[in-house]
Amino acid sequence: MPRSRKSLQSIIERLKIFYGQPRPPEITDPFEMILRENVAYLVADEQRDRAFQALSDRVGLSAEAILSAGDEALLDIARLGGMHPDARVNKLRTIAQTALREFAGNLEAMVKRPLAQGKKALKRFPGIGDPGAEKILLFSRSQPILALESNGLRVLVRLGFAEERKSYAATYIAAQEAVREQVKEDFDWLIAAHQLLQRHGREVCKRSAPRCKSCPLTRSCSFYTTSAIKEGLGDV
Ligand code: SF4
């Protein structure tokens, strides 16, 4: 498939003007990122942050602290993170055991391995697939890759960088491949691009009802152009 001629760098610049420069992520330690992903389930970021903060305050964020914590303490924290708290207690313990048993507690060394090895190792932890592993590798400044979560991926697809495929994984790979030659090998830029695409997908390019009238990217957007032609709005 031919690569898109749209300019990802210009789109990220326009998003930066629209939303402002994002603040650097607060959590960048690989083990802590895995814990935050697993301490809550299907909840808003604010609730996930509260559960993670409770884990930090009441138990601690080391593998040893989690393994020595009592069931009730972990269950109370897991309840803050939504449904199925029992399952999350098990996951937190599994994360701690995996970190100690397979990586001697040193995930920072593990994420410095070559990309494929680092991803494979991170996927040993619960709740971490390819997108999550890549986000950890990016935020920990281990691999300069444009990790995408679901909102950012949707924005790239609607803009026309890639077509939706039969599976999420195939669409993810297609979008990354389409922008591969346009990304800057610069951690600050890549992290900001991830954050800006995510925010745009959440706030404007929403899944069920994109707010195109408020979007700064209409001129570059295949979805908008196609919709406008269908609706007889003339040149766009
Ligand atoms: S114009 Fe609409 S569909 Fe395109 S990126 Fe903006 S909000 Fe999304």
Coordinates of N, CA and C and ligand atoms in Angstrom, one line a residue:
M1 N 0.8 -1.2 0.0 CA 0.0 0.0 0.0 C 0.9 1.3 0.0
P2 N 0.6 2.2 -0.9 CA 1.4 3.4 -0.9 C 1.3 4.2 0.4
R3 N 2.4 4.8 0.8 CA 2.4 5.6 2.0 C 1.7 6.9 1.8
S4 N 1.0 7.4 2.9 CA 0.2 8.6 2.8 C 1.2 9.8 2.6
R5 N 0.7 10.8 1.8 CA 1.5 12.0 1.6 C 1.1 13.1 2.7
K6 N 0.2 12.8 3.5 CA -0.2 13.8 4.5 C 1.0 14.0 5.4
S7 N 1.1 15.1 6.0 CA 2.2 15.4 6.8 C 1.9 15.3 8.3
L8 N 2.4 14.2 8.9 CA 2.1 14.0 10.3 C 2.7 15.1 11.2
Q9 N 3.9 15.5 10.8 CA 4.5 16.6 11.6 C 3.7 17.9 11.6
S10 N 3.1 18.2 10.4 CA 2.3 19.4 10.4 C 1.0 19.2 11.2
I11 N 0.5 18.0 11.2 CA -0.7 17.7 12.0 C -0.4 17.8 13.5
I12 N 0.7 17.3 13.9 CA 1.0 17.4 15.3 C 1.3 18.8 15.7
E13 N 1.9 19.6 14.8 CA 2.1 21.0 15.1 C 0.7 21.8 15.3
R14 N -0.2 21.4 14.4 CA -1.5 22.1 14.5 C -2.2 21.7 15.8
L15 N -2.1 20.4 16.2 CA -2.7 20.0 17.5 C -2.0 20.7 18.7
K16 N -0.7 20.9 18.5 CA 0.1 21.6 19.6 C -0.4 23.0 19.8
I17 N -0.7 23.7 18.6 CA -1.2 25.0 18.7 C -2.6 25.0 19.3
F18 N -3.4 24.1 18.9 CA -4.8 24.0 19.4 C -4.9 23.7 20.9
Y19 N -4.1 22.7 21.4 CA -4.3 22.2 22.8 C -3.1 22.8 23.7
G20 N -2.1 23.3 23.1 CA -0.9 23.6 23.9 C 0.0 22.4 24.0
Q21 N 1.3 22.7 24.4 CA 2.3 21.7 24.6 C 1.9 20.8 25.8
P22 N 1.7 19.5 25.6 CA 1.3 18.6 26.7 C 2.4 18.6 27.8
R23 N 1.9 18.4 29.0 CA 2.9 18.2 30.1 C 3.5 16.8 30.0
P24 N 4.8 16.7 30.3 CA 5.4 15.4 30.3 C 4.6 14.4 31.2
P25 N 4.6 13.1 30.8 CA 3.8 12.2 31.7 C 4.4 12.0 33.1
E26 N 3.6 11.9 34.1 CA 4.1 11.8 35.4 C 4.7 10.4 35.7
I27 N 4.1 9.4 35.1 CA 4.6 8.0 35.4 C 5.3 7.5 34.2
T28 N 6.6 7.2 34.4 CA 7.4 6.8 33.3 C 8.2 5.5 33.6
D29 N 8.1 5.1 34.9 CA 8.8 3.9 35.3 C 8.1 2.7 34.8
P30 N 8.7 1.7 34.1 CA 8.0 0.6 33.5 C 7.2 -0.2 34.5
F31 N 7.7 -0.5 35.7 CA 7.0 -1.3 36.7 C 5.7 -0.5 37.1
E32 N 5.9 0.8 37.4 CA 4.8 1.6 37.8 C 3.7 1.7 36.8
M33 N 4.2 1.8 35.5 CA 3.2 1.9 34.4 C 2.4 0.6 34.3
I34 N 3.0 -0.5 34.5 CA 2.3 -1.8 34.5 C 1.3 -1.9 35.7
L35 N 1.7 -1.4 36.8 CA 0.8 -1.4 38.0 C -0.4 -0.5 37.7
R36 N -0.1 0.7 37.2 CA -1.2 1.6 36.9 C -2.2 1.0 35.9
E37 N -1.7 0.3 34.9 CA -2.6 -0.3 33.9 C -3.5 -1.3 34.6
N38 N -3.0 -2.0 35.6 CA -3.7 -3.1 36.2 C -4.5 -2.8 37.5
V39 N -4.3 -1.7 38.0 CA -4.9 -1.4 39.3 C -6.4 -1.0 39.2
A40 N -6.8 -0.7 37.9 CA -8.2 -0.3 37.7 C -8.6 -1.0 36.4
Y41 N -10.0 -1.0 36.2 CA -10.5 -1.7 35.0 C -11.7 -0.9 34.5
L42 N -11.6 -0.5 33.2 CA -12.7 0.2 32.6 C -13.3 1.4 33.4
V43 N -12.4 2.2 33.8 CA -12.7 3.5 34.6 C -12.0 4.7 33.9
A44 N -12.5 5.9 34.3 CA -11.9 7.1 33.8 C -10.5 7.2 34.4
D45 N -9.7 8.0 33.7 CA -8.3 8.2 34.2 C -8.2 8.7 35.6
E46 N -9.2 9.6 36.0 CA -9.1 10.2 37.4 C -9.3 9.1 38.4
Q47 N -10.2 8.1 38.1 CA -10.4 7.0 39.1 C -9.2 6.1 39.1
R48 N -8.6 5.9 37.9 CA -7.4 5.0 37.9 C -6.3 5.7 38.7
D49 N -6.2 7.0 38.5 CA -5.1 7.7 39.3 C -5.3 7.6 40.8
R50 N -6.6 7.7 41.2 CA -6.9 7.6 42.6 C -6.5 6.2 43.2
A51 N -6.8 5.1 42.4 CA -6.5 3.8 42.8 C -4.9 3.6 42.9
F52 N -4.3 4.2 41.9 CA -2.8 4.0 41.8 C -2.2 4.8 43.0
Q53 N -2.7 6.0 43.3 CA -2.2 6.8 44.4 C -2.4 6.0 45.7
A54 N -3.5 5.4 45.8 CA -3.8 4.6 47.1 C -2.8 3.5 47.2
L55 N -2.5 2.8 46.1 CA -1.5 1.7 46.1 C -0.1 2.3 46.5
S56 N 0.2 3.4 46.0 CA 1.5 4.1 46.4 C 1.5 4.4 47.8
D57 N 0.4 5.0 48.3 CA 0.4 5.5 49.7 C 0.3 4.4 50.7
R58 N -0.5 3.4 50.5 CA -0.9 2.5 51.5 C 0.0 1.2 51.4
V59 N 0.5 0.9 50.3 CA 1.3 -0.4 50.1 C 2.8 -0.1 49.7
G60 N 2.9 0.8 48.7 CA 4.2 1.0 48.1 C 4.2 0.5 46.6
L61 N 5.1 0.9 45.8 CA 5.1 0.6 44.4 C 6.3 -0.4 44.1
S62 N 6.8 -1.1 45.1 CA 7.8 -2.1 44.8 C 7.2 -3.5 44.7
A63 N 7.9 -4.4 44.0 CA 7.4 -5.7 44.0 C 7.3 -6.4 45.4
E64 N 8.4 -6.1 46.1 CA 8.4 -6.7 47.5 C 7.3 -6.2 48.4
A65 N 7.0 -4.9 48.3 CA 5.9 -4.3 49.1 C 4.6 -4.9 48.7
I66 N 4.3 -5.1 47.4 CA 3.1 -5.7 47.0 C 2.9 -7.2 47.5
L67 N 4.0 -7.9 47.4 CA 4.0 -9.3 47.8 C 3.8 -9.5 49.3
S68 N 4.3 -8.5 50.1 CA 4.1 -8.6 51.5 C 2.9 -7.9 52.0
A69 N 2.1 -7.3 51.2 CA 0.8 -6.6 51.6 C -0.2 -7.7 51.9
G70 N -1.1 -7.4 52.8 CA -2.2 -8.3 53.1 C -3.3 -8.3 52.1
D71 N -4.1 -9.3 52.1 CA -5.2 -9.4 51.1 C -6.2 -8.2 51.2
E72 N -6.5 -7.9 52.5 CA -7.5 -6.8 52.7 C -7.0 -5.5 52.2
A73 N -5.8 -5.2 52.4 CA -5.2 -3.9 52.0 C -5.2 -3.8 50.5
L74 N -4.9 -4.9 49.8 CA -4.9 -4.9 48.3 C -6.3 -4.8 47.8
L75 N -7.2 -5.6 48.5 CA -8.6 -5.6 48.0 C -9.2 -4.2 48.1
D76 N -9.0 -3.5 49.2 CA -9.5 -2.2 49.4 C -9.1 -1.3 48.3
I77 N -7.8 -1.4 47.9 CA -7.3 -0.5 46.8 C -7.9 -0.9 45.5
A78 N -8.0 -2.3 45.3 CA -8.5 -2.7 44.0 C -10.0 -2.3 43.8
R79 N -10.7 -2.2 44.9 CA -12.1 -1.8 44.9 C -12.2 -0.3 44.4
L80 N -11.2 0.5 44.6 CA -11.2 1.9 44.1 C -11.1 1.9 42.6
G81 N -10.7 0.8 42.0 CA -10.4 0.8 40.6 C -11.5 0.1 39.8
G82 N -12.7 0.0 40.3 CA -13.8 -0.5 39.5 C -14.2 -2.0 39.8
M83 N -14.8 -2.6 38.8 CA -15.3 -4.0 39.0 C -14.2 -5.0 39.0
H84 N -14.6 -6.2 39.5 CA -13.7 -7.4 39.6 C -12.5 -7.1 40.4
P85 N -12.6 -6.6 41.6 CA -11.4 -6.2 42.4 C -10.6 -7.5 42.8
D86 N -11.3 -8.6 43.0 CA -10.5 -9.8 43.4 C -9.5 -10.2 42.3
A87 N -10.0 -10.1 41.1 CA -9.1 -10.5 39.9 C -7.9 -9.5 39.9
R88 N -8.1 -8.3 40.3 CA -7.0 -7.3 40.2 C -6.0 -7.5 41.3
V89 N -6.5 -8.0 42.5 CA -5.5 -8.3 43.5 C -4.5 -9.4 43.0
N90 N -5.1 -10.4 42.3 CA -4.3 -11.5 41.8 C -3.3 -10.9 40.7
K91 N -3.8 -10.0 39.9 CA -3.0 -9.4 38.9 C -1.8 -8.7 39.5
L92 N -2.1 -7.9 40.5 CA -1.0 -7.1 41.2 C 0.1 -8.1 41.7
R93 N -0.4 -9.2 42.3 CA 0.6 -10.1 42.8 C 1.4 -10.8 41.7
T94 N 0.7 -11.1 40.6 CA 1.3 -11.7 39.5 C 2.4 -10.8 38.9
I95 N 2.1 -9.5 38.8 CA 3.0 -8.6 38.3 C 4.3 -8.5 39.2
A96 N 4.1 -8.5 40.5 CA 5.2 -8.5 41.4 C 6.1 -9.7 41.3
Q97 N 5.4 -10.9 41.2 CA 6.1 -12.2 41.1 C 6.9 -12.2 39.8
T98 N 6.2 -11.8 38.7 CA 6.9 -11.9 37.4 C 8.1 -11.0 37.3
A99 N 8.0 -9.8 37.9 CA 9.1 -8.8 37.9 C 10.3 -9.4 38.6
L100 N 10.0 -10.1 39.8 CA 11.1 -10.6 40.6 C 11.7 -11.9 40.0
R101 N 10.8 -12.8 39.6 CA 11.2 -14.1 39.1 C 11.9 -14.0 37.7
E102 N 11.3 -13.3 36.8 CA 11.8 -13.3 35.4 C 12.8 -12.2 35.1
F103 N 12.7 -11.1 35.9 CA 13.6 -10.0 35.5 C 14.4 -9.5 36.7
A104 N 14.5 -10.3 37.8 CA 15.2 -9.9 39.0 C 14.8 -8.5 39.5
G105 N 13.6 -8.2 39.3 CA 13.1 -6.9 39.8 C 13.6 -5.7 39.0
N106 N 14.3 -5.9 37.9 CA 15.0 -4.8 37.2 C 14.3 -4.6 35.8
L107 N 13.2 -4.0 35.8 CA 12.5 -3.7 34.5 C 13.2 -2.7 33.7
E108 N 13.9 -1.8 34.3 CA 14.6 -0.7 33.5 C 15.7 -1.3 32.6
A109 N 16.3 -2.4 33.1 CA 17.3 -3.0 32.2 C 16.6 -3.8 31.1
M110 N 15.4 -4.4 31.4 CA 14.7 -5.2 30.4 C 14.2 -4.3 29.3
V111 N 13.7 -3.1 29.6 CA 13.1 -2.3 28.5 C 14.2 -1.7 27.6
K112 N 15.5 -1.8 28.0 CA 16.6 -1.3 27.1 C 17.0 -2.4 26.1
R113 N 16.4 -3.6 26.2 CA 16.7 -4.6 25.2 C 16.2 -4.1 23.8
P114 N 16.6 -4.8 22.7 CA 16.1 -4.5 21.4 C 14.6 -4.5 21.4
L115 N 14.0 -3.8 20.5 CA 12.5 -3.5 20.5 C 11.7 -4.8 20.6
A116 N 12.0 -5.8 19.7 CA 11.1 -7.0 19.7 C 11.3 -7.7 21.1
Q117 N 12.5 -7.8 21.6 CA 12.7 -8.5 22.9 C 12.0 -7.7 24.0
G118 N 12.1 -6.4 24.0 CA 11.5 -5.6 25.1 C 10.0 -5.8 25.1
K119 N 9.4 -5.8 23.9 CA 7.9 -5.9 23.8 C 7.5 -7.3 24.2
K120 N 8.3 -8.3 23.8 CA 7.9 -9.7 24.2 C 8.0 -9.8 25.7
A121 N 9.0 -9.2 26.3 CA 9.1 -9.3 27.8 C 8.0 -8.6 28.5
L122 N 7.6 -7.4 28.0 CA 6.6 -6.6 28.7 C 5.2 -7.4 28.5
K123 N 5.0 -8.1 27.4 CA 3.8 -8.8 27.3 C 3.6 -10.0 28.2
R124 N 4.7 -10.3 29.0 CA 4.6 -11.4 30.0 C 3.7 -10.9 31.1
F125 N 3.5 -9.6 31.2 CA 2.7 -9.0 32.3 C 1.2 -8.9 31.9
P126 N 0.3 -9.1 32.9 CA -1.1 -9.0 32.6 C -1.5 -7.7 32.1
G127 N -2.4 -7.7 31.2 CA -3.0 -6.4 30.7 C -2.1 -5.6 29.7
I128 N -1.0 -6.2 29.3 CA -0.1 -5.5 28.4 C 0.0 -6.2 27.1
G129 N -0.5 -5.6 26.1 CA -0.4 -6.0 24.7 C 0.6 -5.2 23.9
D130 N 0.6 -5.3 22.6 CA 1.5 -4.5 21.8 C 1.4 -3.0 22.1
P131 N 0.2 -2.4 22.0 CA 0.1 -1.0 22.2 C 0.6 -0.6 23.6
G132 N 0.2 -1.3 24.6 CA 0.7 -1.0 26.0 C 2.2 -1.1 26.2
A133 N 2.7 -2.2 25.6 CA 4.2 -2.4 25.7 C 4.9 -1.2 25.0
E134 N 4.4 -0.8 23.8 CA 5.1 0.3 23.1 C 5.0 1.6 23.9
K135 N 3.8 1.8 24.5 CA 3.7 3.0 25.3 C 4.7 3.0 26.5
I136 N 4.9 1.9 27.1 CA 5.9 1.8 28.2 C 7.3 2.1 27.6
L137 N 7.6 1.5 26.5 CA 8.9 1.7 25.9 C 9.2 3.1 25.5
L138 N 8.1 3.8 25.0 CA 8.2 5.2 24.7 C 8.3 6.1 25.9
F139 N 7.4 5.9 26.8 CA 7.4 6.9 28.0 C 8.6 6.7 28.9
S140 N 9.2 5.5 28.9 CA 10.4 5.3 29.7 C 11.7 5.7 28.9
R141 N 11.4 6.2 27.7 CA 12.5 6.7 26.8 C 13.5 5.6 26.5
S142 N 12.9 4.4 26.2 CA 13.7 3.2 25.9 C 13.8 3.0 24.4
Q143 N 12.6 3.2 23.7 CA 12.6 3.0 22.2 C 11.8 4.2 21.6
P144 N 12.4 4.8 20.6 CA 11.8 6.0 19.9 C 10.7 5.6 18.9
I145 N 9.5 5.1 19.4 CA 8.5 4.7 18.5 C 7.2 5.4 18.8
L146 N 6.4 5.6 17.8 CA 5.1 6.3 18.0 C 4.1 5.3 18.5
A147 N 4.0 5.1 19.8 CA 3.0 4.2 20.4 C 1.6 4.9 20.2
L148 N 0.6 4.1 20.0 CA -0.7 4.7 19.8 C -1.7 4.0 20.7
E149 N -2.6 4.7 21.4 CA -3.7 4.0 22.0 C -4.9 4.2 21.1
S150 N -6.1 3.7 21.6 CA -7.2 3.6 20.7 C -7.7 5.0 20.1
N151 N -7.6 6.0 20.9 CA -8.1 7.4 20.4 C -7.2 7.9 19.4
G152 N -5.9 7.8 19.6 CA -4.9 8.3 18.6 C -5.0 7.5 17.3
L153 N -5.2 6.2 17.5 CA -5.3 5.4 16.3 C -6.5 5.8 15.4
R154 N -7.6 6.0 16.1 CA -8.8 6.4 15.4 C -8.6 7.7 14.7
V155 N -7.9 8.7 15.3 CA -7.6 10.0 14.6 C -6.8 9.7 13.3
L156 N -5.8 8.9 13.4 CA -4.9 8.7 12.2 C -5.7 8.0 11.1
V157 N -6.6 7.1 11.5 CA -7.4 6.4 10.5 C -8.4 7.4 9.8
R158 N -9.1 8.2 10.6 CA -10.0 9.2 10.0 C -9.3 10.2 9.2
L159 N -8.1 10.6 9.6 CA -7.3 11.5 8.8 C -7.0 10.9 7.4
G160 N -6.9 9.6 7.4 CA -6.6 8.9 6.1 C -5.2 8.3 6.0
F161 N -4.5 8.3 7.1 CA -3.2 7.7 7.1 C -3.3 6.2 6.8
A162 N -4.3 5.5 7.3 CA -4.5 4.1 7.1 C -6.0 3.8 7.0
E163 N -6.3 2.6 6.4 CA -7.7 2.2 6.4 C -7.9 1.2 7.6
E164 N -9.2 1.2 8.0 CA -9.5 0.3 9.1 C -9.4 -1.1 8.5
R165 N -8.8 -2.0 9.3 CA -8.7 -3.4 8.8 C -9.6 -4.3 9.6
K166 N -9.5 -5.6 9.4 CA -10.5 -6.5 10.0 C -10.3 -6.6 11.5
S167 N -9.1 -6.4 12.0 CA -8.8 -6.5 13.4 C -8.1 -5.2 13.9
Y168 N -8.3 -5.0 15.2 CA -7.6 -3.8 15.8 C -6.1 -3.9 15.5
A169 N -5.6 -5.1 15.8 CA -4.1 -5.2 15.7 C -3.6 -4.9 14.2
A170 N -4.4 -5.3 13.2 CA -4.0 -5.1 11.8 C -4.1 -3.6 11.5
T171 N -5.1 -2.9 12.0 CA -5.2 -1.5 11.8 C -4.1 -0.7 12.5
Y172 N -3.7 -1.2 13.7 CA -2.6 -0.5 14.4 C -1.3 -0.6 13.6
I173 N -1.1 -1.8 13.1 CA 0.2 -2.0 12.4 C 0.2 -1.2 11.1
A174 N -1.0 -1.1 10.4 CA -1.1 -0.4 9.2 C -0.9 1.1 9.4
A175 N -1.4 1.7 10.5 CA -1.2 3.1 10.8 C 0.2 3.4 11.2
Q176 N 0.8 2.5 12.0 CA 2.2 2.8 12.3 C 3.1 2.7 11.1
E177 N 2.8 1.7 10.2 CA 3.6 1.6 9.0 C 3.5 2.9 8.1
A178 N 2.2 3.4 8.1 CA 2.0 4.6 7.2 C 2.7 5.8 7.7
V179 N 3.0 5.9 9.0 CA 3.6 7.1 9.5 C 5.1 6.9 9.8
R180 N 5.6 5.7 9.6 CA 6.9 5.3 10.1 C 8.0 6.3 9.6
E181 N 7.9 6.7 8.3 CA 9.0 7.6 7.8 C 8.8 9.0 8.1
Q182 N 7.7 9.3 8.8 CA 7.4 10.7 9.1 C 7.7 11.1 10.6
V183 N 7.8 10.1 11.4 CA 8.0 10.4 12.8 C 9.4 10.9 13.1
K184 N 9.5 11.8 14.1 CA 10.8 12.3 14.5 C 11.4 11.3 15.5
E185 N 12.7 11.0 15.3 CA 13.3 10.1 16.3 C 13.7 10.9 17.5
D186 N 12.7 11.4 18.2 CA 13.0 12.4 19.3 C 11.9 12.1 20.3
F187 N 12.4 11.7 21.5 CA 11.5 11.2 22.6 C 10.4 12.3 22.9
D188 N 10.9 13.6 23.1 CA 10.0 14.6 23.4 C 8.9 14.8 22.4
W189 N 9.3 14.7 21.1 CA 8.3 14.9 20.0 C 7.3 13.7 20.0
L190 N 7.9 12.5 20.1 CA 7.0 11.3 20.1 C 6.0 11.2 21.2
I191 N 6.5 11.5 22.4 CA 5.6 11.5 23.6 C 4.5 12.5 23.4
A192 N 4.9 13.7 23.0 CA 3.9 14.8 22.8 C 2.9 14.3 21.7
A193 N 3.4 13.7 20.6 CA 2.5 13.3 19.5 C 1.5 12.2 20.1
H194 N 2.0 11.3 20.9 CA 1.1 10.3 21.5 C 0.0 11.0 22.3
Q195 N 0.4 11.9 23.1 CA -0.5 12.6 24.0 C -1.5 13.5 23.3
L196 N -1.0 14.2 22.2 CA -1.9 15.1 21.5 C -2.9 14.3 20.7
L197 N -2.5 13.2 20.0 CA -3.5 12.4 19.3 C -4.5 11.7 20.2
Q198 N -4.0 11.3 21.4 CA -5.0 10.7 22.4 C -6.0 11.8 22.8
R199 N -5.5 13.0 23.1 CA -6.4 14.0 23.6 C -7.4 14.4 22.5
H200 N -6.9 14.5 21.3 CA -7.8 14.9 20.1 C -8.9 13.8 20.0
G201 N -8.5 12.6 20.1 CA -9.5 11.5 19.9 C -10.5 11.5 21.0
R202 N -10.1 11.9 22.2 CA -11.0 11.9 23.4 C -12.0 13.1 23.3
E203 N -11.4 14.3 22.9 CA -12.2 15.5 23.1 C -12.9 16.0 21.9
V204 N -12.3 15.7 20.7 CA -12.9 16.3 19.5 C -13.3 15.2 18.5
C205 N -12.3 14.3 18.2 CA -12.5 13.3 17.2 C -13.1 12.0 17.9
K206 N -14.2 12.2 18.6 CA -14.8 11.2 19.4 C -15.3 10.0 18.6
R207 N -15.3 8.9 19.2 CA -15.6 7.6 18.5 C -17.0 7.7 17.8
S208 N -18.1 8.0 18.5 CA -19.4 7.9 17.9 C -19.8 9.2 17.2
A209 N -19.3 10.4 17.7 CA -19.8 11.6 17.1 C -18.6 12.6 17.0
P210 N -17.8 12.5 16.0 CA -16.7 13.5 15.9 C -17.2 14.9 15.8
R211 N -16.5 15.8 16.5 CA -17.0 17.2 16.5 C -16.1 18.0 15.5
C212 N -16.4 17.7 14.2 CA -15.5 18.2 13.1 C -15.6 19.7 13.0
K213 N -16.7 20.3 13.4 CA -16.8 21.8 13.3 C -15.8 22.5 14.2
S214 N -15.4 21.8 15.3 CA -14.4 22.4 16.2 C -13.0 21.9 15.9
C215 N -12.8 21.2 14.9 CA -11.5 20.5 14.7 C -10.5 21.4 13.8
P216 N -9.3 21.5 14.2 CA -8.3 22.2 13.4 C -7.7 21.4 12.2
L217 N -8.2 20.2 12.1 CA -7.6 19.3 11.1 C -8.4 19.0 9.9
T218 N -9.6 19.8 9.7 CA -10.5 19.4 8.6 C -9.9 19.4 7.3
R219 N -9.0 20.3 7.0 CA -8.4 20.4 5.6 C -7.6 19.2 5.3
S220 N -7.1 18.5 6.3 CA -6.3 17.3 6.1 C -7.0 16.0 6.3
C221 N -8.3 16.1 6.5 CA -9.0 14.9 7.0 C -9.9 14.2 5.9
S222 N -9.5 12.9 5.6 CA -10.3 12.2 4.6 C -11.7 12.0 5.1
F223 N -11.9 11.7 6.3 CA -13.3 11.4 6.8 C -14.2 12.7 6.7
Y224 N -13.6 13.8 7.0 CA -14.4 15.1 6.9 C -14.7 15.4 5.4
T225 N -13.6 15.2 4.6 CA -13.8 15.5 3.1 C -14.9 14.6 2.5
T226 N -14.8 13.4 2.8 CA -15.8 12.4 2.3 C -17.2 12.8 2.8
S227 N -17.3 13.1 4.1 CA -18.6 13.4 4.7 C -19.2 14.7 4.1
A228 N -18.3 15.7 3.9 CA -18.8 17.0 3.3 C -19.3 16.8 1.9
I229 N -18.6 16.0 1.1 CA -19.0 15.7 -0.3 C -20.4 15.0 -0.3
K230 N -20.5 14.0 0.6 CA -21.8 13.3 0.7 C -22.9 14.2 1.1
E231 N -22.6 15.1 1.9 CA -23.7 16.0 2.4 C -23.9 17.2 1.5
G232 N -23.1 17.2 0.3 CA -23.3 18.3 -0.6 C -22.8 19.6 -0.2
L233 N -21.7 19.7 0.6 CA -21.3 20.9 1.1 C -20.3 21.6 0.2
G234 N -20.0 21.0 -1.0 CA -19.2 21.6 -2.0 C -17.7 21.4 -1.6
D235 N -16.8 22.3 -2.1 CA -15.4 22.1 -1.9 C -15.1 22.2 -0.4
V236 N -14.1 21.4 0.0 CA -13.7 21.4 1.4 C -12.2 21.5 1.4
Ligands
SF4_1 S1 -12.2 16.6 10.9 FE1 -13.6 15.4 12.2 S2 -13.0 13.2 11.7 FE2 -11.4 14.5 11.0 S3 -9.9 14.5 12.6 FE3 -11.2 16.3 12.9 S4 -12.8 15.6 14.3 FE4 -11.8 13.8 13.4

